[in-house]
Tab-separated table of C-alpha atoms in Angstrom:
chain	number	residue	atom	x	y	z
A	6	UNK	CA	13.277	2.593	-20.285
A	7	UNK	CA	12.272	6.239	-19.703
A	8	UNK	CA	15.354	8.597	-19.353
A	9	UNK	CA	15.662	9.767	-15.435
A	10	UNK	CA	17.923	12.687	-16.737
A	11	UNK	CA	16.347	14.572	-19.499
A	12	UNK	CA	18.018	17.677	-18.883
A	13	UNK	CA	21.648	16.941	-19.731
A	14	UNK	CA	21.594	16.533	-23.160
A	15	UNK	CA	19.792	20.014	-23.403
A	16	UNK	CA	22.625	21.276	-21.534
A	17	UNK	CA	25.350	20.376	-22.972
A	18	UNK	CA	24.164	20.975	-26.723
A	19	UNK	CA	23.495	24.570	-25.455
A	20	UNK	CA	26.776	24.319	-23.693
A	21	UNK	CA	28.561	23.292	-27.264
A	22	UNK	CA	26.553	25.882	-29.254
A	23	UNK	CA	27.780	28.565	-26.726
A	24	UNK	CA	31.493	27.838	-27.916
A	25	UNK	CA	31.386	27.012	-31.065
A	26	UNK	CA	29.199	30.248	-32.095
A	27	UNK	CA	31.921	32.618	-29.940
A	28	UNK	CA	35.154	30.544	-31.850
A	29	UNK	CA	33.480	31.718	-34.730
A	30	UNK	CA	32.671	35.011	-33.411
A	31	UNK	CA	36.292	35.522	-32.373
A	32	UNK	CA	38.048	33.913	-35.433
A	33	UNK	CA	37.208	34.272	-39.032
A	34	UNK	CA	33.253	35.072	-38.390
A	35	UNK	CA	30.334	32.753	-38.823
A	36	UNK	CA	29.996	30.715	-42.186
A	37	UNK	CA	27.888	27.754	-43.580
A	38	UNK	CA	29.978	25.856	-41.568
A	39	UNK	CA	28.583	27.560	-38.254
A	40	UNK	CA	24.877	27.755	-39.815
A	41	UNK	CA	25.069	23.682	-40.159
A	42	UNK	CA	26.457	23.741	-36.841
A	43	UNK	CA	23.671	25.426	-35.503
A	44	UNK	CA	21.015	23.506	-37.360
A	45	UNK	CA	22.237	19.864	-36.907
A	46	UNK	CA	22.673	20.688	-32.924
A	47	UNK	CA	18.840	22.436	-33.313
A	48	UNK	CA	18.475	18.817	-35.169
A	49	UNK	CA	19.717	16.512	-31.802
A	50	UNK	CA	18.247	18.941	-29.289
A	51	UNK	CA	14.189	18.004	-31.455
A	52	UNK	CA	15.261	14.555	-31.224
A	53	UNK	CA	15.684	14.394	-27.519
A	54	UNK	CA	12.973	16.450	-26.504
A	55	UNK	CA	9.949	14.617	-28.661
A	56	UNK	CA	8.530	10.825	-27.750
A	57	UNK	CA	9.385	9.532	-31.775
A	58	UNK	CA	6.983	6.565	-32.244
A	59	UNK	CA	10.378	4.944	-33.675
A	60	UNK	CA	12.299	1.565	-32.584
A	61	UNK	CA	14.654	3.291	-29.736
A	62	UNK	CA	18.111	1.702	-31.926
A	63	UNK	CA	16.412	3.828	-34.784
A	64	UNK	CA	16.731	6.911	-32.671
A	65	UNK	CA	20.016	6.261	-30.813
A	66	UNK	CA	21.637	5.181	-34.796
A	67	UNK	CA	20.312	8.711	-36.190
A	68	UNK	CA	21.402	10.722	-32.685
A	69	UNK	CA	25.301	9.053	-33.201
A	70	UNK	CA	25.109	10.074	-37.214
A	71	UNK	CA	23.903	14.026	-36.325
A	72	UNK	CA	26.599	13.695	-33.569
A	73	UNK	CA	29.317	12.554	-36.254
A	74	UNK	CA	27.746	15.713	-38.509
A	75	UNK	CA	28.436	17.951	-35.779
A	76	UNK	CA	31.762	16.960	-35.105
A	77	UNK	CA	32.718	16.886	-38.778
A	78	UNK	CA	31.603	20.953	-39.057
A	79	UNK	CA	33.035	22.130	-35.311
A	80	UNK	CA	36.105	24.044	-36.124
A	81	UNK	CA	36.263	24.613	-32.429
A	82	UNK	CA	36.512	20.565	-31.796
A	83	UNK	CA	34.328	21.521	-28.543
A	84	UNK	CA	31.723	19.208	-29.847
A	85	UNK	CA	34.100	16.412	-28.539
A	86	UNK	CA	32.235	16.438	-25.455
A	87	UNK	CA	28.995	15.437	-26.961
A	88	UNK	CA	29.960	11.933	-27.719
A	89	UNK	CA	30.047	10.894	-23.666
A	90	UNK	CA	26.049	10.928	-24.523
A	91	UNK	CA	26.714	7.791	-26.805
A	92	UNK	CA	27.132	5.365	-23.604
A	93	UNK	CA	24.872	7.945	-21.082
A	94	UNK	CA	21.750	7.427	-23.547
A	95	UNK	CA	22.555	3.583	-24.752
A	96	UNK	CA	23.132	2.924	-20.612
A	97	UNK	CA	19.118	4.057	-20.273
A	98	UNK	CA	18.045	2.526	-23.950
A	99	UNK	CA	20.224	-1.074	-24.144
A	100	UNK	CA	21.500	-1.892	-20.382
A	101	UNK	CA	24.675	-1.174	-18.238
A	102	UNK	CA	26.536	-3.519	-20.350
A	103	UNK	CA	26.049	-1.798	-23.711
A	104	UNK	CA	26.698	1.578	-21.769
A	105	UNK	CA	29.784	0.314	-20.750
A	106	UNK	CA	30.815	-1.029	-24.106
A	107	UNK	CA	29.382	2.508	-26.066
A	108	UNK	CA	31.862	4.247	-23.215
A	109	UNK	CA	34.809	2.062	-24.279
A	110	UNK	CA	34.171	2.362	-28.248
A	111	UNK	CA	33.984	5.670	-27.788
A	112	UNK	CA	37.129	6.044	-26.038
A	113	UNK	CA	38.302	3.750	-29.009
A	114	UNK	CA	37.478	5.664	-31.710
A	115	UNK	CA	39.116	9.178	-30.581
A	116	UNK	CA	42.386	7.106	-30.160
A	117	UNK	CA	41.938	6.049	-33.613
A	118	UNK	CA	41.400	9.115	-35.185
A	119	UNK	CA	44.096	10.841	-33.098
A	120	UNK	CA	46.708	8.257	-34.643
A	121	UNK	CA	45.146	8.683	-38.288
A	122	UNK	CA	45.345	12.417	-38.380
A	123	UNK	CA	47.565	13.881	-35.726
A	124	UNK	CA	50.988	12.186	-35.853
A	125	UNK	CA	52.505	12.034	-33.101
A	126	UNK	CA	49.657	12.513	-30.781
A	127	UNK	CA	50.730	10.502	-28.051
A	128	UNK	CA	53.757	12.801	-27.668
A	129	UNK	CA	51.393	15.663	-27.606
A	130	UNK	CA	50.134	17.048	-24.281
A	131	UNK	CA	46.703	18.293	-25.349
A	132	UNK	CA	46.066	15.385	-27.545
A	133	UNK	CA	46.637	13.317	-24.503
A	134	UNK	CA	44.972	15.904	-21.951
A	135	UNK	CA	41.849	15.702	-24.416
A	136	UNK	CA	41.685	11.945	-24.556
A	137	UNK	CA	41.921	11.670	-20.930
A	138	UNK	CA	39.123	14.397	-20.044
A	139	UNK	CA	37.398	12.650	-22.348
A	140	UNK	CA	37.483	9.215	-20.854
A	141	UNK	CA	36.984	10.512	-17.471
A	142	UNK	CA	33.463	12.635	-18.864
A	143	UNK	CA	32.217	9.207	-20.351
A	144	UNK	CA	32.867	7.529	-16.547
A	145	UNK	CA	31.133	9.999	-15.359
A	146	UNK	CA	28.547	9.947	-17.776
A	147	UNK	CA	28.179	6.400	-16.994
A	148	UNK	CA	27.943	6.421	-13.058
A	149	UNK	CA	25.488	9.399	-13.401
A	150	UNK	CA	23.628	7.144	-15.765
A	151	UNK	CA	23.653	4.508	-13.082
A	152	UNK	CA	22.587	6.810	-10.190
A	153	UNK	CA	19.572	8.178	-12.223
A	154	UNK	CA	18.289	3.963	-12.372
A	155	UNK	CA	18.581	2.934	-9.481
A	156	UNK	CA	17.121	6.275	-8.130
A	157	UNK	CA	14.370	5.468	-10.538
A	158	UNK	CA	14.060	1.999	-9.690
A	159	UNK	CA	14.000	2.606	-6.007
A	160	UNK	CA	10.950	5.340	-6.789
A	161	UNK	CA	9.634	2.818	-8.972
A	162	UNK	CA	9.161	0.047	-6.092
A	163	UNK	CA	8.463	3.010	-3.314
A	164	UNK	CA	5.490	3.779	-5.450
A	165	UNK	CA	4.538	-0.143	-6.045
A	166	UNK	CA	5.346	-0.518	-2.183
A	167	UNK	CA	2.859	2.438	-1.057
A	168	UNK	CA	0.385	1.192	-3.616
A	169	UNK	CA	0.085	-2.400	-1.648
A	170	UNK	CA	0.264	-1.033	1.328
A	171	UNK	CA	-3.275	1.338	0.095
A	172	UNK	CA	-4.724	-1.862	-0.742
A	173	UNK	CA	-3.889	-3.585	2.057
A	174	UNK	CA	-4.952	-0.641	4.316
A	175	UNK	CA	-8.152	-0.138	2.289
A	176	UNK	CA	-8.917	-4.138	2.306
A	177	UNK	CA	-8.461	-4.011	6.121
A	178	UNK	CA	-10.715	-1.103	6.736
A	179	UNK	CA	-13.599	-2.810	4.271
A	180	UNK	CA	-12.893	-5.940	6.907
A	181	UNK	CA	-13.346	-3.628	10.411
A	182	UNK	CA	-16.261	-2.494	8.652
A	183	UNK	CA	-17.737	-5.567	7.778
A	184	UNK	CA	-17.117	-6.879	11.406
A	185	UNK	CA	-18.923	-4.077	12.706
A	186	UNK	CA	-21.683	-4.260	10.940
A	187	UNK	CA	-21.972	-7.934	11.338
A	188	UNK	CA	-21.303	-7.659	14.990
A	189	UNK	CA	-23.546	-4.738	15.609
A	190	UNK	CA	-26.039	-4.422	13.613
A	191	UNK	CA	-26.453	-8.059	12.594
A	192	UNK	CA	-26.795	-9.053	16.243
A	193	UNK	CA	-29.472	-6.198	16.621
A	194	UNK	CA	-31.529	-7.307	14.031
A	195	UNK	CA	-31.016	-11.126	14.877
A	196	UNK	CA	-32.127	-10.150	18.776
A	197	UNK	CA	-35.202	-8.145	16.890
A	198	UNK	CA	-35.863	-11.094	14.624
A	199	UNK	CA	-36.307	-13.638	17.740
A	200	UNK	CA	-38.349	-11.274	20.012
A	201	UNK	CA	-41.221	-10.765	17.086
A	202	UNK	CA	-41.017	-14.470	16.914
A	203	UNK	CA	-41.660	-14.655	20.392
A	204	UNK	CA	-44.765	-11.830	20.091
A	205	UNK	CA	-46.147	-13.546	16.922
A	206	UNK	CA	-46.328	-16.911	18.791
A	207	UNK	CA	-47.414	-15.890	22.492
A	208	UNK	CA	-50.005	-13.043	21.098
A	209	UNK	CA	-52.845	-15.258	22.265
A	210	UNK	CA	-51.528	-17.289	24.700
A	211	UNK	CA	-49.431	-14.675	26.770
A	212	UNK	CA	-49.980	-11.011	26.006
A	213	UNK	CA	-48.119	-9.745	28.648
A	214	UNK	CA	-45.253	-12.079	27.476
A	215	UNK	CA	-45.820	-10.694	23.818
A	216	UNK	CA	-45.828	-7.495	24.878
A	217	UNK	CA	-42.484	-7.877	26.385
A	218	UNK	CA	-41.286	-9.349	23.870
A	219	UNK	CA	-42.808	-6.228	21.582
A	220	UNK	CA	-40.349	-4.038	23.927
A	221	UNK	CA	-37.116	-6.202	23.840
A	222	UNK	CA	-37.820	-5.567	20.001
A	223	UNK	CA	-37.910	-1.864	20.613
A	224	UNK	CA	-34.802	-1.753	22.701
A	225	UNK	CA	-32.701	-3.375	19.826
A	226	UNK	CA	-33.640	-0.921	17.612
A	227	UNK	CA	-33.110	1.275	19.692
A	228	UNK	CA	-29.432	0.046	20.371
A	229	UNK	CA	-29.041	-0.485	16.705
A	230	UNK	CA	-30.032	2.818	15.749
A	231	UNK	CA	-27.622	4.340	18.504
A	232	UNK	CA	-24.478	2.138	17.181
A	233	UNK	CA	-25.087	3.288	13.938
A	234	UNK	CA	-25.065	6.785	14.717
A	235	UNK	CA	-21.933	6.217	17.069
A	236	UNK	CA	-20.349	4.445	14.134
A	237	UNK	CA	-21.216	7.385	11.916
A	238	UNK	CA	-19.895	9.767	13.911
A	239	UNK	CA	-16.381	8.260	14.967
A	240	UNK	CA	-15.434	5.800	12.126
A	241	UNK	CA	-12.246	5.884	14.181
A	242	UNK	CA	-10.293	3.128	16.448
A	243	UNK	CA	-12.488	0.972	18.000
A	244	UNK	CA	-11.412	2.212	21.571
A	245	UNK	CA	-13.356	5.136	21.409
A	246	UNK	CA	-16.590	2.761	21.072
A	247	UNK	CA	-15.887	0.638	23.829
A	248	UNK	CA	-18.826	0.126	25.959
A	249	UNK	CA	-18.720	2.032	29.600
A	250	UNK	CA	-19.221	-0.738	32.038
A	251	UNK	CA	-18.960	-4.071	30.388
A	252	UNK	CA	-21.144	-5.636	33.058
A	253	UNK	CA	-24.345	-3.599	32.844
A	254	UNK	CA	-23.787	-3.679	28.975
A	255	UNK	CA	-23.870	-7.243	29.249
A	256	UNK	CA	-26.338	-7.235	31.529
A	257	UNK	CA	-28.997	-5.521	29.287
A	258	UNK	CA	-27.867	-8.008	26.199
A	259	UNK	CA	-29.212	-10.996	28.760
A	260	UNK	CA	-32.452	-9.216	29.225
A	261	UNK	CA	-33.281	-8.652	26.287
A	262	UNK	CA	-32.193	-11.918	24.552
A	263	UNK	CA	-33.808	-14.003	27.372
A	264	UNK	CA	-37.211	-15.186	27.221
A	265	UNK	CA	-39.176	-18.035	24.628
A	266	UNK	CA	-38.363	-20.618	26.674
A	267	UNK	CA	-34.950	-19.829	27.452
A	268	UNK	CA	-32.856	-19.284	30.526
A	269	UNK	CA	-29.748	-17.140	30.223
A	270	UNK	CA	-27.203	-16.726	33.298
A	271	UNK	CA	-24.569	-13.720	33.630
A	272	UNK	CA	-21.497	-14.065	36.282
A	273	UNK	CA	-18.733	-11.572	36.231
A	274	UNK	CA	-15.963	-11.198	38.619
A	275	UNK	CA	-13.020	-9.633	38.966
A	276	UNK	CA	-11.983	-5.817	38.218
A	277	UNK	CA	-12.992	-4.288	34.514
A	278	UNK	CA	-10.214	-3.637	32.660
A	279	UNK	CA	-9.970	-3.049	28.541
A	280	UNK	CA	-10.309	-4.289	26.225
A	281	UNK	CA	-14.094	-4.123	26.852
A	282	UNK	CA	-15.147	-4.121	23.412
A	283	UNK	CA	-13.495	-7.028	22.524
A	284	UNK	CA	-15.265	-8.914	24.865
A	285	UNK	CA	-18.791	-7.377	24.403
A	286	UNK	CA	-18.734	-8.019	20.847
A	287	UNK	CA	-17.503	-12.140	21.799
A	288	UNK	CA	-20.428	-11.653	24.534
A	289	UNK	CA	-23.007	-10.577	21.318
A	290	UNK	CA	-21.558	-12.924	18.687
A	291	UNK	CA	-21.529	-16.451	21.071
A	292	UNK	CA	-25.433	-15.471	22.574
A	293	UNK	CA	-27.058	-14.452	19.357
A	294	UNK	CA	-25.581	-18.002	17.528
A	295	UNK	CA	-26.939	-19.868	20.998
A	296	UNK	CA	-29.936	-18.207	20.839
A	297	UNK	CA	-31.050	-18.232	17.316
A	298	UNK	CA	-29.012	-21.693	16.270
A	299	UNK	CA	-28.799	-23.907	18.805
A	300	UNK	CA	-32.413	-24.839	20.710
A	301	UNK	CA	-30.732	-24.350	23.665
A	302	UNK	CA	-33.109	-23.858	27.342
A	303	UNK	CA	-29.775	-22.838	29.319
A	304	UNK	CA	-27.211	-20.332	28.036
A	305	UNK	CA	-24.585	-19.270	30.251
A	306	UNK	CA	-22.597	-16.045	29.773
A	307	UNK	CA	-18.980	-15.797	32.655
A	308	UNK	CA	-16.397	-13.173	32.504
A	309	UNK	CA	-13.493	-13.629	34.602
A	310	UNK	CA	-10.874	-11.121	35.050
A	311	UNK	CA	-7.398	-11.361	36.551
A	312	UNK	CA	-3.684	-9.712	36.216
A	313	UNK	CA	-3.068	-11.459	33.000
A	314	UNK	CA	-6.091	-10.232	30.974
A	315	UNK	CA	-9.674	-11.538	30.775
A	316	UNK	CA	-11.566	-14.578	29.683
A	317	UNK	CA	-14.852	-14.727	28.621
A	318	UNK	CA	-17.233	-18.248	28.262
A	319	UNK	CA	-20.326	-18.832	26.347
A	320	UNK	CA	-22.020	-22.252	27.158
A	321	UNK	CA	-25.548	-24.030	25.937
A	322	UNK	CA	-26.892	-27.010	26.095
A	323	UNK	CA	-28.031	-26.657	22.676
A	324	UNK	CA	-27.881	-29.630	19.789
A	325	UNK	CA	-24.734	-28.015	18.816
A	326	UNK	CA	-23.053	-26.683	15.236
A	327	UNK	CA	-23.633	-30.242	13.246
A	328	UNK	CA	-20.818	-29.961	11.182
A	329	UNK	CA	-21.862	-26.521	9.693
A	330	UNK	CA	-19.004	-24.603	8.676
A	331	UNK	CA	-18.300	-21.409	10.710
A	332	UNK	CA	-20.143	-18.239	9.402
A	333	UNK	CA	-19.023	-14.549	8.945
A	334	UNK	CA	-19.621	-13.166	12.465
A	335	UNK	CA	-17.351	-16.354	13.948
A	336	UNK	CA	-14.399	-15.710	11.303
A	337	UNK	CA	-14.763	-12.257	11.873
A	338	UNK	CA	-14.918	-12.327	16.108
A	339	UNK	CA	-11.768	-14.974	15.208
A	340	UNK	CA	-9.781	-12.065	12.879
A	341	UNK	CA	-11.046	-9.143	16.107
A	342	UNK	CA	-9.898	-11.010	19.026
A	343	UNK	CA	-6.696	-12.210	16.819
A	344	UNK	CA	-5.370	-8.354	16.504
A	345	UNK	CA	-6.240	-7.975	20.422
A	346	UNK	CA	-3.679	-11.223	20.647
A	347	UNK	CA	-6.058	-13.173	22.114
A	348	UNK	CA	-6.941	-16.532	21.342
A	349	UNK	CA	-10.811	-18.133	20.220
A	350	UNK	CA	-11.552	-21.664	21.328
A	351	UNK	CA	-15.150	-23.133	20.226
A	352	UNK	CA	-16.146	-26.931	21.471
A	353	UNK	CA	-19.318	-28.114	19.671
A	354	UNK	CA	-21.054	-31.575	20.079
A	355	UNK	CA	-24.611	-32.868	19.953
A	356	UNK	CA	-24.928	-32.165	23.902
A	357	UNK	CA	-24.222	-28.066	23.879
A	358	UNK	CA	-21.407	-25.807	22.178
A	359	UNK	CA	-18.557	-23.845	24.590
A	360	UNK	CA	-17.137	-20.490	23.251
A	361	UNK	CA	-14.388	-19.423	25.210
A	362	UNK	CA	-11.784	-16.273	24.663
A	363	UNK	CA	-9.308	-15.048	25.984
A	364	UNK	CA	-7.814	-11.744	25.631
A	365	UNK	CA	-4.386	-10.410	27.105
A	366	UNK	CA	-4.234	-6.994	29.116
């Protein structure tokens, strides 16, 4: 996995190269010995700063053998220190577990070489001092290796987190959108759709009828045209489109959709109270199917309101759905009415179809 901490191997190689170049400053002067030095730590710090299209073991093998080389030409013994990045780098490259088992070979191996070259180490106090520094850097080394993951892990699943939650937010907006313009616009063009019909078929027998019928036309695309623009202009929360007074609004979609044979009735009662567009685009969605679907010679349109919220009815005494699955506009009134916690209830049979809704203050 990548490395969350690429910074600490820089630092301590330039931490290491500090001290050994001023113990050979201050002792018998730099040597070959100090030039290797310099060029095998010049060697680790290429290897940890480039992406090597390697295996990663190859990498972490040839980091440990430099690391040996560096030890093996350190007359200061500071590069010591540079072994806790044995478990830090295997914690990010092979797991916790073979961090935690680099840590303790590590440890291992400095108490072996203390007993095969300094006798008597253990009864040494900066033998022992060392080995316990030591051991407490590669715990260290080890929990900061552990922080860094999990940081990185928990950035990892913010970013997957706020990624969904784009999609979802983007996939719900593409939904409003596609309500509204099945709910508006459709219903416009549906309510211009059925008022040519009417002109085409009374031309001769009724002008004045046709004529009307001519103007209904005009008034939807009229309406149209003036929800479009509104839409344009907001794309915001769907309060701000609300319709002012619900009952003329209402009252205006009867007019206009009557006619052709059939008889639509409007009762309201009670006080008006949000959410008003809600209910409008129920009102739009259950006339335009009655109208255009259904046959029917008596639609009836009732709004009720109360303390509790409002409930709105649709009735016909049309032939009914006939087993036809539900379209777009009655999934989508379903999903509109659903985030308004309301509730949709549709009754269809070959005698008429009842849409009723019912939306909570």
């Amino acid at each position: 996995m990548p490395r969350p901490v690429p910074w600490m191997s820089a630092l301590l190689y330039g931490v290491v190269l500090a001290g050994g170049l001023h113990h050979a400053a201050i002792g018998p002067g730099p040597d070959a010995r100090t030039a290797a030095f310099t060029v095998l730590l010049g060697a680790l710090a290429v290897l940890d700063g480039r992406g090597w299209r390697i295996p990663e073991g190859a990498v972490f093998a040839l980091r440990a053998v430099l690391l040996c080389a560096v030890a093996a030409v350190d007359d200061s013994g500071l590069s010591r220190v540079l072994f806790v990045l044995i478990p830090f780098l295997g914690y990010f490259a092979f797991g916790p577990a073979a961090g935690i088992a680099l840590g303790a070979g590590c440890v291992a191996l400095l108490v072996g070489a203390f007993t095969l070259w300094v006798p008597d180490w253990e009864m040494r106090a900066e033998y022992v001092s060392d080995l316990l520094m030591f051991a407490l850097g590669v715990v260290l080394a080890l929990v900061t290796a552990a922080v860094a993951v999990r940081e990185q892990q928990a950035r990892d699943r913010l970013e997957s987190t706020l990624a969904q939650v784009a999609r979802l937010s983007a996939a719900g907006e593409r939904n409003r959108l596609a309500r509204e313009i099945h709910d508006s616009l459709g219903h416009h063009l549906t309510a211009i759709g059925i008022q040519l019909e009417k002109a085409e078929v009374f031309a001769a027998l009724d002008p004045a009828g046709s004529a009307q019928a001519v103007s209904h036309a005009r008034w939807s695309a009229n309406r149209a045209l003036e929800e479009v623009r509104a839409s344009v202009r907001a794309l915001g929360p769907e309060a701000e489109s609300e319709p002012a007074g619900l009952s003329r609004t209402l009252a205006d979609l009867v007019q206009h959709l009557e006619g052709g044979g059939r008889r639509i009735s409007l009762d309201v009662s009670g006080t008006e109270r949000r959410p008003l567009l809600v209910l409008y685009r129920a009102a739009q969605e259950g006339l335009t199917n009655a109208c255009r679907h259904s046959g029917a010679a008596e639609i009836g349109l009732t709004v009720r309101y109360d303390d509790q919220g409002a409930r709105l009815c649709v009735t016909d005494d049309g032939g009914g759905l006939g087993g036809a699955a539900e379209g777009f506009g009655l999934t989508g009134l379903r999903e509109r009415v659903r985030l308004a916690g309301g509730t949709v209830d549709l009754r269809s049979s070959d005698r008429g179809t009842v849409l009723r809704v019912e939306v909570p203050w």
